[in-house]
Every structure is written in C-alpha cells, then in structure tokens.
Amino acid sequence: MLSDVPESYIKTRERDWRREMVNSGGSVPAVVYVANLCVALCVGAALKSDVVLENSATTLNHSMALVQRMEALLTQGNGSDVILRVQTLNTDEVKLIQVHSLVLTLQSNVFDELLQTRNSTAMILRETPDCVAVFDMFIRYLYCGDITVRLNQAIPLHKLASKYHVWDLQQGLTQYMTQHLSSDSPAGHVVSWYQYATQIGDVTLQNSCLQYLSWNLSSVLQSAEWSSVSEELLLTLLQRSDVVLQSELELYEALEAWINQNQPSVETAESALKAIRYAMISPQHLFHLQKKSSVMLKYYESVRDLLFLAFQFHAASPVQLAKYFDVNCSLFTPRNYLSPAWGSPWVINNPTRDDRSFSFQTQLGPSGYDASKRVTWNALFSPRWLPLSVRSAYPEQGSLQPTRTDGGRPRIIVTPATSSPDFAGVSFQKTVIVSARKQGKVVVRHVYNFHQSTEEAGDFLLEADLQRRASEYLIDSSLYLHIIVKPLYHSLIVAKK
C-alpha cells in the first residue's frame, strides 16, 4: 500500500523534481519524471527492509502504490509531454487528454510510431462517438493495467485495443464477452457482439455468440434483441438443426414478426421462409397459417411446393413417402424441440448421490400419420462410470453402491422400453440438454447428441465437477436436464419412380 513508502521521503523527492523543472524552464522530460517516480517507490520499499530477517529472502510488493501514483500522474498531468486531441468523427467535438509519451510507447507500438512522426506536442486522433466515450478508460488502462467494463462498453474498448495493438486488453475483452453472453441488458447484446465479431473476423467470439443464440433461441425469439438480427445471422440460424426452441411453429411466428418489422427484400424474405421446416408443423397449424398469416399470403407462391410436400408427409407413411421423395433433407429433420411430444425435462437432485432412472414417452415421428403412436424410453443416470455388464448387479435404490471406475465420471443412457414394426426405417437421435444459471439467468450450458446405436453420450459432463455445490453445471445443487428424442428417416431407401 501507499503507506509502505515513507511519505517524507517521497515529498522530498517531489520537491527536488519540481525545483529541477523550474531551473530547467519546465523542460525535464517525462521519461525522467516517470523514472524518478519508480525509483522513489523502490527506495521507499528498501527503507522498510529492516523488518526482514538476516539471511532470508522476501518479496516486497508495492504494486498498488505504483498504480496509484501512475493514476495520479495521468489525472494531474505532471510531467506531461503530449496532449491527445481526440476528435469525434463528423463533429467539432474534441476531448483533450494530457499523457506521457513513455507510457504510451511502452504499451502500444502504434502509439510509438505516431509519436515519432508528430510535429508538435499535440497529437490528433479521430474516433467514432462510441470510442470517444470510453477513450479516457482506455488511456487509464495503459497507465494502471486495470479496467472496469460494462456490457455496452465492450465493443468500443475492443475497437480501441485492436486499433492501437494493446493485445492484453483485446484478449481480456474477448474473454469478458465470451463469459457474459447470458448477462441481462435492456436491448440485448449478443446479436451486436456476433455482428461485430463477424466484421473483425474474430472467429472464436463469433462461434461463441452463435452457439449461445442457437442453444437459447427460444428466449432470444421473445426478446427485444430479435428484431436487430441481421439478414445473414437470420439465415444462418434458420439453417441450423441444433437450435433449441419450443416448436417449429414458434420459429415461424418469430420469423413473421421479423419480416414485418424489418421489411427485407423479396429475395431475403423468400429464402428465410423456405428455411422453415413445414413438415415439423402439424396440419391444423399449417392450414391456419395459409389463411391467417399475412406473410404467408404475401409470399405463398415461393413456399407453395414446400407446403404441399409437408401435407403429403403428414398424410402418408414415411416409408411410402420415401418411395417417391428424398426424405434425407432438412425439411424432414427435427430441430431440438422442447415441446412434450419430443421429450421431457428431468431434474436430478443431489446428482452425486446414487443412480437414478426415469421413463418418458415421445411421438414415434413428426408426421400426422404417426401422431397417435408413442415410444416409451428409459433414461438411466449414474454419477459413476460403470460398464453395462456390471450395472445390472446393483439395485437402483439399494444400499449397495457401485465401485467408482474411470475417475467416477457421470453417465447417461437412453434406451427404448418398447419395440414395434413401425420402428423400421427410423433411427432415433437423442439429445440431452444441460441447463445452468449464469449471471442470474437460466441458460443452456451444454448440448450432448448421441444415436441409438451408442445408447449414450461418451463425453457427457466430461468436464463437470458435480461434487462442488457451486458447480456451473448445477442449479441449487440439482442437475437440470431435458432429454429430446428426434426420429430421423435417413435410413429409408429412396426408390426412383
């Protein structure tokens, strides 16, 4: 702390420096001023070394005092040799900041080049309004090495860090944005972060934002942020099968609202409407859309063939349909729907305690032809990794506990409890969604996919620490899962007519 350095010593040194500046006409270089300040702190630290025992080594850390002195140096402008004139683009507004060339040169090679080519003590910088608003914070970081960031400040600060090659700050902001995707903000921020990451080519941040939007699409569709989605992002989301939402109808209604509000080009609207998987919407809702949806009425000709194919899909057996149409396409591929027909939520209290089992039913397939047919599924969760051949020897709720093997990694198995000739030609993909609370909001933490042939997700909760009560995979010490079973017709043989 600052009290670790004798105040009398520092005051004496400061008085000597001021006298030197007066005698030299105020021409003492900033580099000398900053260097003397650092020397004062170091000498002050040495003066306290009498508390260290003889023949022993210790570390005296007065970095906080140095940070405070550096911040005071910036605030008071002592020894400043450069004035930054930060001008807002397309305006006459100018912000003046007194700085020290040594500090800027040490922190940024861009500033180093600019300072070497300047013709006066003033250096003009032109920035966008959002960057000007945080420029003081940016300069303070160069002096102190710490910064407090709000959601709406992340992009302009990232712009400045990238422009002036302050790489530590840039990487720190990217990490901050990745970790705060679920934070609440009035107008939302993930969409704007995605669009910014796409603009600058930050693939890591772009993929993190896209994954968050995909896994939490149902809540995004209901937010104010949905209307700000760009055409490129809209089409990207519509083409994905891993999006998590209540139903395909929910997605269509959100798309209709987006089109009405943004009034895109005919080409964009038609491309978006063609990406809707109408075969996943029940016939009664399709009839309703044909008669009541203003967007459907306006663009009906562009999706008429898709609607006709969807009605055929609902009316005929999938096996029969496959004789005439290619069912191996996105139109017949379900997304991650949370509605009861596709799966069930499962809350596991105290997930490290013992094995649990759970049964639920799903519709055999998304077509109206299979609407009345049900498949019963058994789900088994174990906090311990145990081979199937050994598992049957242990009762589910009994006193015997299986031996922990392979590090005690959690395991989940989903198998059908029934069989039927109707299963022919249908393969079932299982998806397990794990929810968690981040920044006070429940969001999808991870999505695991596995097929019937494997019966389980090999990487299920591989990185999770369920023993820790504050685990980021738990909500109030419970594991929140949602199991989805998606029937796929990819194994059906397409016969040429």
Short mmCIF file of C-alpha atoms in Angstrom, two decimals, residues 181-182 184 212-226 244-246 250 254 338 441-444:
data_model
loop_
_atom_site.label_atom_id
_atom_site.label_comp_id
_atom_site.label_asym_id
_atom_site.label_seq_id
_atom_site.Cartn_x
_atom_site.Cartn_y
_atom_site.Cartn_z
CA LEU A 181 -23.22 -13.73 -23.13
CA SER A 182 -26.03 -14.56 -20.70
CA ASP A 184 -29.11 -9.21 -18.81
CA TYR A 212 -25.35 -19.14 -27.38
CA LEU A 213 -28.02 -17.82 -29.77
CA SER A 214 -28.65 -21.32 -31.13
CA TRP A 215 -28.90 -23.05 -27.76
CA ASN A 216 -31.12 -20.31 -26.28
CA LEU A 217 -33.08 -19.41 -29.39
CA SER A 218 -36.50 -19.72 -27.75
CA SER A 219 -35.68 -16.93 -25.28
CA VAL A 220 -33.97 -14.86 -27.99
CA LEU A 221 -37.11 -15.02 -30.15
CA GLN A 222 -39.10 -13.45 -27.31
CA SER A 223 -36.58 -10.68 -26.60
CA ALA A 224 -36.16 -7.16 -27.96
CA GLU A 225 -32.88 -8.33 -29.48
CA TRP A 226 -34.62 -10.49 -32.11
CA VAL A 244 -33.23 -25.15 -29.04
CA LEU A 245 -36.81 -23.85 -29.13
CA GLN A 246 -40.35 -24.90 -28.27
CA GLU A 250 -42.67 -20.73 -32.67
CA ALA A 254 -40.90 -15.14 -34.85
CA LEU A 338 -38.74 -28.66 -26.10
CA LYS A 441 -30.37 -16.34 -15.72
CA VAL A 442 -31.08 -19.97 -16.59
CA VAL A 443 -29.45 -20.80 -19.94
CA VAL A 444 -28.39 -23.89 -21.85
#
